Every structure is written in C-alpha cells, then in structure tokens.
Amino acid sequence: MTATEVSEAAQEIEKLLALHPKGFDLSLDRITRLLAALGNPHERLPPVIHVAGTNGKGSVTAFCRAILEAAGLSVHVHTSPHLVNWHERYRLGVKGGKGALVSDPVLADVVRRVAEANGGEKITVFEILTAVTFLLFAEHPADVAIIEVGLGGRYDATNVIARPAVSVIMPISLDHQAYLGDRVELIAAEKAGIMKRGCPVVIGHQEEESARDVLIATAERLGCPISVYGQDFMAHEEFGRLIFQDENGLADLPLPRLPGRHQYANAAAAIRAVRAAGFDVPEAAIEKGLAGVEWPGRLQRLAGGRLSHFGPPGAEIWIDGGHNPGAGHVIAEAMATFEERDPRPLFLIIGMINTKEPIGYFKAFLDLTEQVFTVPVHGSDAGLDPLALAADAAAAGLEANATSSVAEALGQIAELTDEDPVPPRVLIGGSLYLVGDVLAENGTPPR
C-alpha cells in the first residue's frame, strides 16, 4: 500500500475526526439510526463470529480466521484498533485463499457514503467506522465474518448483530474501568451483553472465577448452547504438540505459531468457536491454521528494520500491545519461558496511555527484568508522561528511567550491555499505540 493510497481514506477519516468526538459514548441509538439510513447492512452479513474480552480477543480472531481460510472459506475480519493504517481494521475475504486488507479507494468510498448517510448528526467516529464495517461486509460476499468488539459489549457499536453464529468471550480482567466498572464481575456483565438468546456461546479461559460465573449465568439465562474452557474443551502441550480435547475426543495438533503458553487456550477457544458456529472444518485445516496464523504487534519479534540499528548487536527485540495487568502476566510468563529456553538479560521499553493501570502491569515483571525505560506514546493524545510512568515502574519495585524515544532507549540499552557476553532481550510494549508507532518508525507496518 503506497503513501498515496493510504492518504485518501485517511483524509476522509481525518475529516470525521475534526467533526465528531473522539473516544466512546456507549449507546446503540446512534449506530442504529445510521444503519437504518444505510439500509440496515448489518442484517445482510454472512454468519458472524462475534468476539469480546479484555485480553486474547485479537488472538482468537486471528486463529479463527487462519483455520477457516485453511479450510478454503472466505473470511471477512473486523478488528480494532489499528496499529499503523486505518485499513488494518477491515480485511475482506477471498474465496479459496487468504483475505486482504481493504483497498484504499474502496475504503475511502465507503467512508464517504457512511458520512453522507449520517447527515451531520451527533455520532462518534468509532460508530461511523463500525457502520463502515457492516456496509463493506454486506457489499462483498463471503462465507463468514469475524467481528471484534471495540469496547465492552452490551453497548458497543458492533452489538447490533441480532443472531450471531457464535458469541465468544475471552479472558476478562480490569481495563476501561471508567466505562465498564471497577470489578471484574461488572466488566464480565458488560462483555456478556453480546450474548443473544438461543445463540451459541464460547467462554475462553478465565483467571477470575467471578467473571466466569457471571458469563455462565448469563448464557444459561438466555438459553444459549454454552462451551466453557476447562469444562467442555481444553488444550495443553505434550511432547511439543498441542493436545485439544472436547466431547468429540482428542486432536493432536502443532503448537500455535503465536508464541506464549497463553496462546494454547486462545487456539482452543478458536477451534471450539469455529465448530460452535457450524463450520465442520477438517483437522488438516486446523493444523494448517495453527501453523500459519499471523497477528501483528502481539509478541511479534522485530526482524530487522530501522530501529534495530539503535539497539545492541544481536539483541532479540519483541513488541507487544498488551496494556493491562492481565496482559502483563501472560507476557511476563512468555518472557520467562523464553528465558528458560535461551537465557538473556531482559530490558523493557514501555509507553502507556492514561486509562491503564501501569503498576499492576509492571508488577508482573518483578524478578524478570534488569531495567525499565519509559517512553512517550505519540499515537495518542492520552499518552502518559515518561517521568510519571517511570515513577509507576519504581513503585512496582523495578529500576526505571525516562527517555524521549524508543530509539534513545535502545541506545541506552546498547551502552549498558556493550561488554556483556550475551546480547539482551528487549520487550517494547504497554500500548497498541506505541506498537503502531514502532512498526511505522521501523518501516514494517502490518500487511
């Protein structure tokens, strides 16, 4: 995608950002009105896999897509937010092959049409972009659409889907408390809002029993066929393979391409979701999907690019957009696994926005990391000051220094480890906005 192609759709969206409020205003009234003006495209979609959760919803979306495409199906995918380009939110399915990000002329045209249909009425940009999803997916035939919730569930703009093929609720932890509540059971109740009476529900691995109980109770009240991780299906590693189990028996599968033990449960939820949605995919397609799955910015290793020149020679550099305590724990566990396999000193380069809980995130890395370097987040107006973020890291018990950029932080790590016999491991993360900044600066945007 060239700079010229990117700019046409981006300019249309920038116009909307100038006219309408940023952020979220949770309600279904405005999106319902706009969709009616567009002829209700959300009622003309292929079967929908609707995905909510605090952590893991992007991964399970990627796994579902990979498995279904490996089975020869055409798959539309909506994800949010994007990392570098707006186009990443919309992937259009191709029969018998991998889908592709929407082309710039098509996206620019649909954005203009949706904005015109709104007629200047009060609305958020996220709601307009969600209407763009429905219009795109309705006008381009496909076998299935995977639609990721933006925020929460009950009042998220995507929650106008009346009869999803399956609703998937991934792990729930504290995040967006100002919108969703300050206890996991309250957040779970909001996420459970995507469940529809009588429609199948898959509940992914839940660390918090209170969240799991709320989800199960809601599904039972609505008469939904329900599948619960650890009860109706599960997965574990055995001799370097992934063993998936449900009432149909065992499947001996390759380990997922996405690193980290937490991906075993995410892969299992995807397998179960695809089946619950009514797609009878062969085991060979599941194997191919797990081996070929891609999900940029989530425990992604940077192999080359402009930023690598600032860091220590031979350094292993990872990026991850996880930004809450729950994500911190699974990322830290992955770093600990890497350490067991290939010991290296670990350094963190972290930037966050002011709606997150930094101290809980940092505590997950106690006894794992040598030092934290905090950086600004340029992709968001809500970025935390690196000095304040360094104080949060220190409050969590970590040694921390504020820096002006990822490049500067990498340079300082290079100086610190110049005489070390083993090159370090570096994790850059704490915000999807920061990951997007890194991919753009590095010259390696998602495709």
Short mmCIF file of C-alpha atoms in Angstrom, two decimals:
data_model
loop_
_atom_site.label_atom_id
_atom_site.label_comp_id
_atom_site.label_asym_id
_atom_site.label_seq_id
_atom_site.Cartn_x
_atom_site.Cartn_y
_atom_site.Cartn_z
CA MET A 1 0.00 0.00 0.00
CA THR A 2 1.58 3.27 -1.11
CA ALA A 3 1.55 6.54 0.79
CA THR A 4 -0.84 7.96 -1.83
CA GLU A 5 -3.28 5.09 -1.35
CA VAL A 6 -3.18 5.40 2.43
CA SER A 7 -3.79 9.12 2.35
CA GLU A 8 -7.14 9.06 0.50
CA ALA A 9 -9.01 7.04 3.14
CA ALA A 10 -7.03 8.64 5.95
CA GLN A 11 -8.02 12.12 4.77
CA GLU A 12 -11.71 11.15 4.79
CA ILE A 13 -11.39 9.80 8.33
CA GLU A 14 -9.45 12.89 9.46
CA LYS A 15 -12.42 14.98 8.31
CA LEU A 16 -14.64 12.91 10.57
CA LEU A 17 -12.25 13.29 13.49
CA ALA A 18 -12.49 17.06 13.09
CA LEU A 19 -16.30 16.97 13.12
CA HIS A 20 -17.14 14.29 15.67
CA PRO A 21 -15.90 13.46 19.19
CA LYS A 22 -13.06 11.04 19.77
CA GLY A 23 -13.39 8.18 22.23
CA PHE A 24 -16.51 6.25 23.16
CA ASP A 25 -20.08 7.19 24.05
CA LEU A 26 -21.62 3.82 24.78
CA SER A 27 -25.11 3.56 23.28
CA LEU A 28 -26.79 1.78 20.37
CA ASP A 29 -29.21 4.57 19.40
CA ARG A 30 -26.88 6.48 17.06
CA ILE A 31 -25.47 3.42 15.26
CA THR A 32 -29.00 2.01 14.84
CA ARG A 33 -30.18 5.26 13.28
CA LEU A 34 -27.21 5.40 10.91
CA LEU A 35 -27.54 1.77 9.86
CA ALA A 36 -31.22 2.32 9.09
CA ALA A 37 -30.24 5.22 6.82
CA LEU A 38 -27.84 2.85 5.04
CA GLY A 39 -30.49 0.15 4.52
CA ASN A 40 -29.50 -1.96 7.55
CA PRO A 41 -26.41 -3.66 6.08
CA HIS A 42 -25.78 -5.48 9.38
CA GLU A 43 -28.80 -7.63 8.53
CA ARG A 44 -27.18 -8.82 5.28
CA LEU A 45 -23.97 -10.31 6.65
CA PRO A 46 -22.70 -13.87 6.35
CA PRO A 47 -22.62 -15.92 9.60
CA VAL A 48 -20.93 -13.82 12.29
CA ILE A 49 -18.40 -14.87 14.92
CA HIS A 50 -18.68 -12.04 17.46
CA VAL A 51 -15.70 -11.72 19.82
CA ALA A 52 -15.39 -9.82 23.12
CA GLY A 53 -12.97 -9.93 26.06
CA THR A 54 -10.29 -7.90 27.81
CA ASN A 55 -7.35 -9.96 26.55
CA GLY A 56 -6.99 -12.50 23.78
CA LYS A 57 -9.85 -11.39 21.54
CA GLY A 58 -7.45 -10.35 18.79
CA SER A 59 -5.58 -13.64 19.03
CA VAL A 60 -8.73 -15.76 18.90
CA THR A 61 -9.90 -13.70 15.93
CA ALA A 62 -6.60 -14.42 14.17
CA PHE A 63 -6.84 -18.13 14.95
CA CYS A 64 -10.46 -18.35 13.71
CA ARG A 65 -9.52 -16.59 10.50
CA ALA A 66 -6.47 -18.82 9.90
CA ILE A 67 -8.44 -22.03 10.48
CA LEU A 68 -11.39 -21.00 8.31
CA GLU A 69 -9.16 -19.77 5.47
CA ALA A 70 -7.18 -23.02 5.64
CA ALA A 71 -10.50 -24.80 5.09
CA GLY A 72 -10.97 -22.80 1.86
CA LEU A 73 -13.58 -20.36 3.19
CA SER A 74 -13.67 -16.62 2.51
CA VAL A 75 -13.44 -14.66 5.76
CA HIS A 76 -14.17 -11.01 6.48
CA VAL A 77 -12.46 -9.69 9.62
CA HIS A 78 -13.05 -6.53 11.66
CA THR A 79 -10.50 -5.67 14.36
CA SER A 80 -9.92 -2.59 16.47
CA PRO A 81 -7.81 -0.57 16.92
CA HIS A 82 -5.41 -0.46 14.00
CA LEU A 83 -1.66 -0.23 14.53
CA VAL A 84 -0.42 1.92 11.64
CA ASN A 85 -3.09 2.30 8.93
CA TRP A 86 -6.89 2.53 9.21
CA HIS A 87 -7.15 -0.22 6.58
CA GLU A 88 -5.98 -2.84 9.10
CA ARG A 89 -9.46 -2.73 10.68
CA TYR A 90 -11.05 -4.24 7.57
CA ARG A 91 -9.92 -7.48 5.95
CA LEU A 92 -12.05 -8.72 3.05
CA GLY A 93 -12.30 -12.44 2.39
CA VAL A 94 -11.17 -14.14 -0.79
CA LYS A 95 -12.64 -17.49 -1.80
CA GLY A 96 -10.10 -20.29 -1.51
CA GLY A 97 -7.30 -18.09 -0.19
CA LYS A 98 -6.14 -15.52 2.33
CA GLY A 99 -8.13 -12.33 2.58
CA ALA A 100 -6.56 -8.92 2.10
CA LEU A 101 -6.82 -5.54 3.77
CA VAL A 102 -9.42 -3.37 2.07
CA SER A 103 -8.03 -1.29 -0.77
CA ASP A 104 -7.76 2.43 -0.25
CA PRO A 105 -10.26 3.53 -2.97
CA VAL A 106 -12.90 1.11 -1.66
CA LEU A 107 -12.43 2.23 1.96
CA ALA A 108 -12.43 5.93 1.05
CA ASP A 109 -15.64 5.49 -0.96
CA VAL A 110 -17.47 3.65 1.83
CA VAL A 111 -16.34 6.14 4.48
CA ARG A 112 -17.70 9.00 2.36
CA ARG A 113 -21.02 7.22 1.81
CA VAL A 114 -21.46 6.45 5.51
CA ALA A 115 -20.59 10.03 6.48
CA GLU A 116 -23.14 11.35 3.97
CA ALA A 117 -25.80 8.99 5.30
CA ASN A 118 -25.16 10.29 8.83
CA GLY A 119 -26.05 13.77 7.61
CA GLY A 120 -24.06 15.64 10.25
CA GLU A 121 -25.94 14.10 13.18
CA LYS A 122 -24.14 13.66 16.51
CA ILE A 123 -22.12 10.45 16.49
CA THR A 124 -18.66 9.14 17.40
CA VAL A 125 -16.04 8.28 14.82
CA PHE A 126 -15.91 4.69 16.12
CA GLU A 127 -19.63 4.33 15.37
CA ILE A 128 -19.11 5.60 11.82
CA LEU A 129 -16.20 3.20 11.34
CA THR A 130 -18.35 0.35 12.66
CA ALA A 131 -21.05 1.23 10.13
CA VAL A 132 -18.28 1.13 7.51
CA THR A 133 -17.58 -2.45 8.63
CA PHE A 134 -21.17 -3.54 8.11
CA LEU A 135 -21.52 -1.84 4.72
CA LEU A 136 -18.23 -3.27 3.45
CA PHE A 137 -19.05 -6.77 4.63
CA ALA A 138 -22.61 -6.64 3.25
CA GLU A 139 -21.46 -5.45 -0.20
CA HIS A 140 -18.68 -8.04 -0.57
CA PRO A 141 -19.89 -11.67 -0.36
CA ALA A 142 -18.05 -14.04 2.00
CA ASP A 143 -18.64 -17.28 3.87
CA VAL A 144 -18.15 -15.85 7.37
CA ALA A 145 -17.46 -12.56 9.15
CA ILE A 146 -15.40 -12.31 12.34
CA ILE A 147 -16.25 -9.10 14.18
CA GLU A 148 -14.25 -7.94 17.18
CA VAL A 149 -15.92 -5.76 19.81
CA GLY A 150 -14.37 -2.33 20.29
CA LEU A 151 -15.11 -1.67 23.97
CA GLY A 152 -17.20 -3.65 26.43
CA GLY A 153 -20.02 -5.48 24.70
CA ARG A 154 -23.54 -4.56 25.72
CA TYR A 155 -23.44 -1.03 24.28
CA ASP A 156 -20.57 -1.44 21.84
CA ALA A 157 -21.47 -0.28 18.33
CA THR A 158 -20.90 -3.79 16.95
CA ASN A 159 -23.64 -5.19 19.19
CA VAL A 160 -26.46 -4.65 16.73
CA ILE A 161 -25.93 -8.18 15.40
CA ALA A 162 -29.18 -9.95 16.28
CA ARG A 163 -28.26 -13.60 15.65
CA PRO A 164 -24.51 -14.30 15.72
CA ALA A 165 -23.40 -17.77 14.69
CA VAL A 166 -21.44 -17.75 17.96
CA SER A 167 -20.53 -15.23 20.64
CA VAL A 168 -17.03 -15.65 22.07
CA ILE A 169 -15.96 -14.14 25.41
CA MET A 170 -12.22 -14.22 26.01
CA PRO A 171 -10.34 -13.62 29.32
CA ILE A 172 -11.65 -10.72 31.38
CA SER A 173 -9.58 -8.50 33.65
CA LEU A 174 -9.61 -4.88 34.81
CA ASP A 175 -9.50 -2.40 31.94
CA HIS A 176 -11.55 0.64 30.89
CA GLN A 177 -12.95 0.84 34.44
CA ALA A 178 -14.38 4.30 33.79
CA TYR A 179 -16.71 2.81 31.18
CA LEU A 180 -17.24 -0.79 32.33
CA GLY A 181 -16.93 -0.88 36.13
CA ASP A 182 -14.20 -1.35 38.71
CA ARG A 183 -14.73 -5.07 39.43
CA VAL A 184 -14.22 -7.98 37.05
CA GLU A 185 -17.76 -9.25 37.58
CA LEU A 186 -19.14 -5.88 36.45
CA ILE A 187 -16.90 -5.92 33.39
CA ALA A 188 -17.97 -9.52 32.70
CA ALA A 189 -21.61 -8.45 32.76
CA GLU A 190 -20.89 -5.81 30.10
CA LYS A 191 -18.96 -8.29 27.93
CA ALA A 192 -21.79 -10.82 28.31
CA GLY A 193 -24.07 -8.30 26.62
CA ILE A 194 -23.06 -9.67 23.21
CA MET A 195 -24.78 -12.99 24.00
CA LYS A 196 -28.10 -13.41 22.19
CA ARG A 197 -30.97 -15.64 23.26
CA GLY A 198 -30.54 -19.19 21.97
CA CYS A 199 -27.30 -18.46 20.09
CA PRO A 200 -24.13 -20.50 20.85
CA VAL A 201 -21.61 -19.07 23.32
CA VAL A 202 -17.95 -19.99 23.83
CA ILE A 203 -16.27 -18.83 27.05
CA GLY A 204 -12.48 -18.77 26.90
CA HIS A 205 -10.12 -19.37 29.80
CA GLN A 206 -10.99 -17.11 32.74
CA GLU A 207 -8.48 -16.48 35.53
CA GLU A 208 -11.19 -14.85 37.65
CA GLU A 209 -13.85 -17.28 38.86
CA SER A 210 -16.28 -14.42 39.49
CA ALA A 211 -16.09 -13.38 35.83
CA ARG A 212 -16.60 -16.97 34.70
CA ASP A 213 -19.66 -17.34 36.95
CA VAL A 214 -21.27 -14.18 35.53
CA LEU A 215 -20.72 -15.33 31.96
CA ILE A 216 -22.11 -18.81 32.59
CA ALA A 217 -25.14 -17.46 34.44
CA THR A 218 -25.93 -15.04 31.60
CA ALA A 219 -25.63 -17.75 28.93
CA GLU A 220 -27.87 -20.08 30.93
CA ARG A 221 -30.47 -17.37 31.47
CA LEU A 222 -30.60 -16.73 27.72
CA GLY A 223 -30.84 -20.43 26.86
CA CYS A 224 -27.58 -20.37 24.90
CA PRO A 225 -25.74 -23.57 24.00
CA ILE A 226 -22.59 -22.98 26.04
CA SER A 227 -18.99 -24.21 25.84
CA VAL A 228 -16.65 -23.34 28.72
CA TYR A 229 -12.86 -23.69 28.65
CA GLY A 230 -11.69 -26.22 31.20
CA GLN A 231 -15.12 -27.80 31.34
CA ASP A 232 -16.28 -28.55 27.79
CA PHE A 233 -12.99 -28.13 25.95
CA MET A 234 -9.34 -27.60 26.84
CA ALA A 235 -5.80 -27.72 25.47
CA HIS A 236 -2.32 -28.45 26.78
CA GLU A 237 1.19 -29.06 25.49
CA GLU A 238 2.52 -32.60 25.34
CA PHE A 239 5.86 -33.58 23.77
CA GLY A 240 5.98 -30.37 21.75
CA ARG A 241 2.45 -30.75 20.41
CA LEU A 242 -0.87 -29.11 21.26
CA ILE A 243 -3.46 -31.57 22.54
CA PHE A 244 -7.01 -30.25 22.10
CA GLN A 245 -9.85 -32.08 23.80
CA ASP A 246 -13.62 -31.78 23.73
CA GLU A 247 -16.55 -34.21 23.77
CA ASN A 248 -15.54 -35.42 20.30
CA GLY A 249 -12.18 -36.68 21.59
CA LEU A 250 -8.55 -35.65 21.27
CA ALA A 251 -6.81 -33.82 18.44
CA ASP A 252 -3.00 -33.96 18.19
CA LEU A 253 -2.02 -30.61 16.66
CA PRO A 254 1.11 -28.50 16.09
CA LEU A 255 1.87 -25.83 18.64
CA PRO A 256 0.48 -22.45 17.55
CA ARG A 257 2.78 -20.19 15.59
CA LEU A 258 1.98 -17.35 18.00
CA PRO A 259 4.41 -17.58 20.95
CA GLY A 260 3.43 -17.92 24.60
CA ARG A 261 1.61 -20.59 26.59
CA HIS A 262 -1.47 -18.36 26.81
CA GLN A 263 -1.96 -18.97 23.09
CA TYR A 264 -2.82 -22.62 23.76
CA ALA A 265 -6.09 -21.59 25.42
CA ASN A 266 -6.70 -18.94 22.74
CA ALA A 267 -6.24 -21.53 19.99
CA ALA A 268 -8.56 -23.92 21.80
CA ALA A 269 -11.26 -21.24 22.06
CA ALA A 270 -10.94 -20.58 18.32
CA ILE A 271 -11.30 -24.27 17.43
CA ARG A 272 -14.36 -24.53 19.63
CA ALA A 273 -15.83 -21.27 18.27
CA VAL A 274 -15.47 -22.34 14.65
CA ARG A 275 -17.21 -25.63 15.41
CA ALA A 276 -19.92 -23.99 17.52
CA ALA A 277 -20.61 -21.58 14.64
CA GLY A 278 -21.48 -24.58 12.48
CA PHE A 279 -18.33 -24.90 10.37
CA ASP A 280 -17.25 -28.53 10.03
CA VAL A 281 -13.58 -27.86 9.31
CA PRO A 282 -11.27 -30.87 8.86
CA GLU A 283 -8.41 -31.44 11.31
CA ALA A 284 -5.94 -30.76 8.50
CA ALA A 285 -7.32 -27.20 8.22
CA ILE A 286 -6.92 -26.69 11.97
CA GLU A 287 -3.31 -27.89 11.74
CA LYS A 288 -2.60 -25.55 8.84
CA GLY A 289 -4.30 -22.65 10.58
CA LEU A 290 -2.35 -23.03 13.83
CA ALA A 291 0.93 -23.31 11.93
CA GLY A 292 0.29 -20.28 9.71
CA VAL A 293 -1.59 -17.84 11.96
CA GLU A 294 -0.45 -14.20 11.96
CA TRP A 295 -1.27 -11.43 14.45
CA PRO A 296 0.95 -8.33 14.18
CA GLY A 297 2.01 -6.45 17.27
CA ARG A 298 1.28 -9.23 19.74
CA LEU A 299 4.50 -10.88 20.88
CA GLN A 300 5.91 -10.14 17.45
CA ARG A 301 9.66 -10.34 17.00
CA LEU A 302 11.22 -7.45 15.12
CA ALA A 303 13.48 -8.96 12.50
CA GLY A 304 15.46 -6.04 11.11
CA GLY A 305 14.17 -2.60 10.24
CA ARG A 306 15.41 0.89 11.04
CA LEU A 307 15.04 0.70 14.83
CA SER A 308 17.19 -2.40 15.18
CA HIS A 309 20.25 -0.30 14.29
CA PHE A 310 19.90 1.66 17.55
CA GLY A 311 19.91 -1.42 19.77
CA PRO A 312 22.67 -3.79 20.88
CA PRO A 313 24.11 -6.03 18.13
CA GLY A 314 22.44 -9.43 18.27
CA ALA A 315 19.63 -8.25 20.56
CA GLU A 316 16.32 -10.11 20.47
CA ILE A 317 13.62 -7.44 20.19
CA TRP A 318 9.93 -8.15 20.77
CA ILE A 319 6.87 -5.90 20.59
CA ASP A 320 3.53 -6.44 22.27
CA GLY A 321 0.50 -4.20 22.68
CA GLY A 322 -0.77 -5.73 25.94
CA HIS A 323 -1.57 -2.89 28.33
CA ASN A 324 -3.34 -4.11 31.48
CA PRO A 325 -2.37 -6.28 34.46
CA GLY A 326 -3.85 -9.43 32.92
CA ALA A 327 -1.87 -8.91 29.74
CA GLY A 328 1.23 -8.13 31.79
CA HIS A 329 1.04 -11.53 33.46
CA VAL A 330 0.75 -13.53 30.23
CA ILE A 331 3.51 -11.51 28.53
CA ALA A 332 5.77 -11.92 31.57
CA GLU A 333 5.10 -15.65 31.52
CA ALA A 334 6.12 -15.75 27.86
CA MET A 335 9.32 -13.83 28.65
CA ALA A 336 10.05 -16.32 31.47
CA THR A 337 9.60 -19.20 29.03
CA PHE A 338 12.00 -17.54 26.58
CA GLU A 339 14.47 -17.15 29.44
CA GLU A 340 14.28 -20.87 30.27
CA ARG A 341 14.98 -21.78 26.67
CA ASP A 342 17.56 -19.10 25.88
CA PRO A 343 18.82 -17.10 28.88
CA ARG A 344 19.36 -13.38 28.15
CA PRO A 345 19.09 -10.24 30.28
CA LEU A 346 15.63 -8.68 29.76
CA PHE A 347 15.00 -4.95 29.35
CA LEU A 348 11.60 -3.28 29.00
CA ILE A 349 10.75 -0.23 26.90
CA ILE A 350 7.25 0.80 27.93
CA GLY A 351 4.79 3.53 26.96
CA MET A 352 1.17 3.72 28.15
CA ILE A 353 -1.92 5.89 27.94
CA ASN A 354 -3.64 7.35 30.99
CA THR A 355 -6.63 4.96 31.06
CA LYS A 356 -4.43 1.99 32.03
CA GLU A 357 -3.12 0.60 35.33
CA PRO A 358 0.68 0.75 35.00
CA ILE A 359 1.68 -0.53 38.44
CA GLY A 360 -0.28 -3.77 38.05
CA TYR A 361 1.30 -4.28 34.64
CA PHE A 362 4.83 -3.65 35.90
CA LYS A 363 4.47 -5.94 38.92
CA ALA A 364 4.18 -8.91 36.58
CA PHE A 365 7.84 -8.38 35.62
CA LEU A 366 9.34 -8.40 39.10
CA ASP A 367 12.49 -10.58 39.20
CA LEU A 368 12.41 -10.87 35.40
CA THR A 369 13.74 -7.59 34.05
CA GLU A 370 17.02 -5.75 34.52
CA GLN A 371 15.62 -2.28 33.94
CA VAL A 372 12.64 -0.37 32.50
CA PHE A 373 12.92 2.55 30.08
CA THR A 374 9.74 4.58 29.72
CA VAL A 375 8.89 6.44 26.51
CA PRO A 376 6.16 8.78 25.22
CA VAL A 377 3.27 7.46 23.13
CA HIS A 378 2.98 9.68 20.07
CA GLY A 379 -0.03 7.93 18.54
CA SER A 380 -2.44 9.05 21.29
CA ASP A 381 -3.27 12.36 22.98
CA ALA A 382 -3.68 10.39 26.23
CA GLY A 383 -0.06 9.21 26.47
CA LEU A 384 1.45 9.20 29.97
CA ASP A 385 4.49 11.36 30.65
CA PRO A 386 7.55 9.08 30.71
CA LEU A 387 8.63 10.56 34.07
CA ALA A 388 5.29 9.67 35.67
CA LEU A 389 5.37 6.22 34.10
CA ALA A 390 8.91 5.64 35.39
CA ALA A 391 7.66 6.54 38.88
CA ASP A 392 4.93 3.90 38.49
CA ALA A 393 7.53 1.31 37.48
CA ALA A 394 9.60 2.25 40.52
CA ALA A 395 6.52 1.93 42.74
CA ALA A 396 6.13 -1.61 41.40
CA GLY A 397 9.69 -2.37 42.51
CA LEU A 398 11.52 -2.01 39.20
CA GLU A 399 14.51 0.14 38.29
CA ALA A 400 13.27 2.68 35.75
CA ASN A 401 14.49 5.60 33.65
CA ALA A 402 12.51 8.01 31.49
CA THR A 403 13.66 8.50 27.88
CA SER A 404 12.45 10.59 24.97
CA SER A 405 12.02 7.82 22.39
CA VAL A 406 12.32 4.11 21.66
CA ALA A 407 15.49 4.81 19.69
CA GLU A 408 17.05 6.56 22.69
CA ALA A 409 16.04 3.71 25.00
CA LEU A 410 17.56 1.14 22.66
CA GLY A 411 20.74 3.20 22.54
CA GLN A 412 20.96 3.29 26.33
CA ILE A 413 20.45 -0.48 26.49
CA ALA A 414 23.24 -0.86 23.93
CA GLU A 415 25.58 1.17 26.17
CA LEU A 416 24.62 -0.81 29.29
CA THR A 417 25.22 -4.18 27.62
CA ASP A 418 28.20 -3.27 25.46
CA GLU A 419 30.55 -5.61 27.29
CA ASP A 420 28.04 -8.34 28.15
CA PRO A 421 28.85 -11.73 26.60
CA VAL A 422 25.18 -12.45 25.80
CA PRO A 423 23.08 -9.96 23.78
CA PRO A 424 19.95 -8.86 25.66
CA ARG A 425 16.27 -9.48 25.08
CA VAL A 426 14.13 -6.32 24.76
CA LEU A 427 10.36 -6.07 25.10
CA ILE A 428 8.75 -2.90 23.70
CA GLY A 429 5.12 -2.56 24.75
CA GLY A 430 2.46 -1.29 27.11
CA SER A 431 0.22 0.19 24.42
CA LEU A 432 -1.06 -0.72 20.98
CA TYR A 433 -0.48 2.93 20.06
CA LEU A 434 3.21 2.55 20.95
CA VAL A 435 3.43 -0.67 18.95
CA GLY A 436 1.92 1.15 15.99
CA ASP A 437 4.47 3.94 16.39
CA VAL A 438 7.28 1.35 16.47
CA LEU A 439 6.08 -0.52 13.38
CA ALA A 440 5.73 2.74 11.46
CA GLU A 441 9.15 4.05 12.54
CA ASN A 442 10.72 0.68 11.85
CA GLY A 443 9.31 0.62 8.32
CA THR A 444 7.44 -2.67 8.91
CA PRO A 445 3.68 -1.91 9.01
CA PRO A 446 1.18 -4.82 9.03
CA ARG A 447 0.05 -6.13 5.66
#
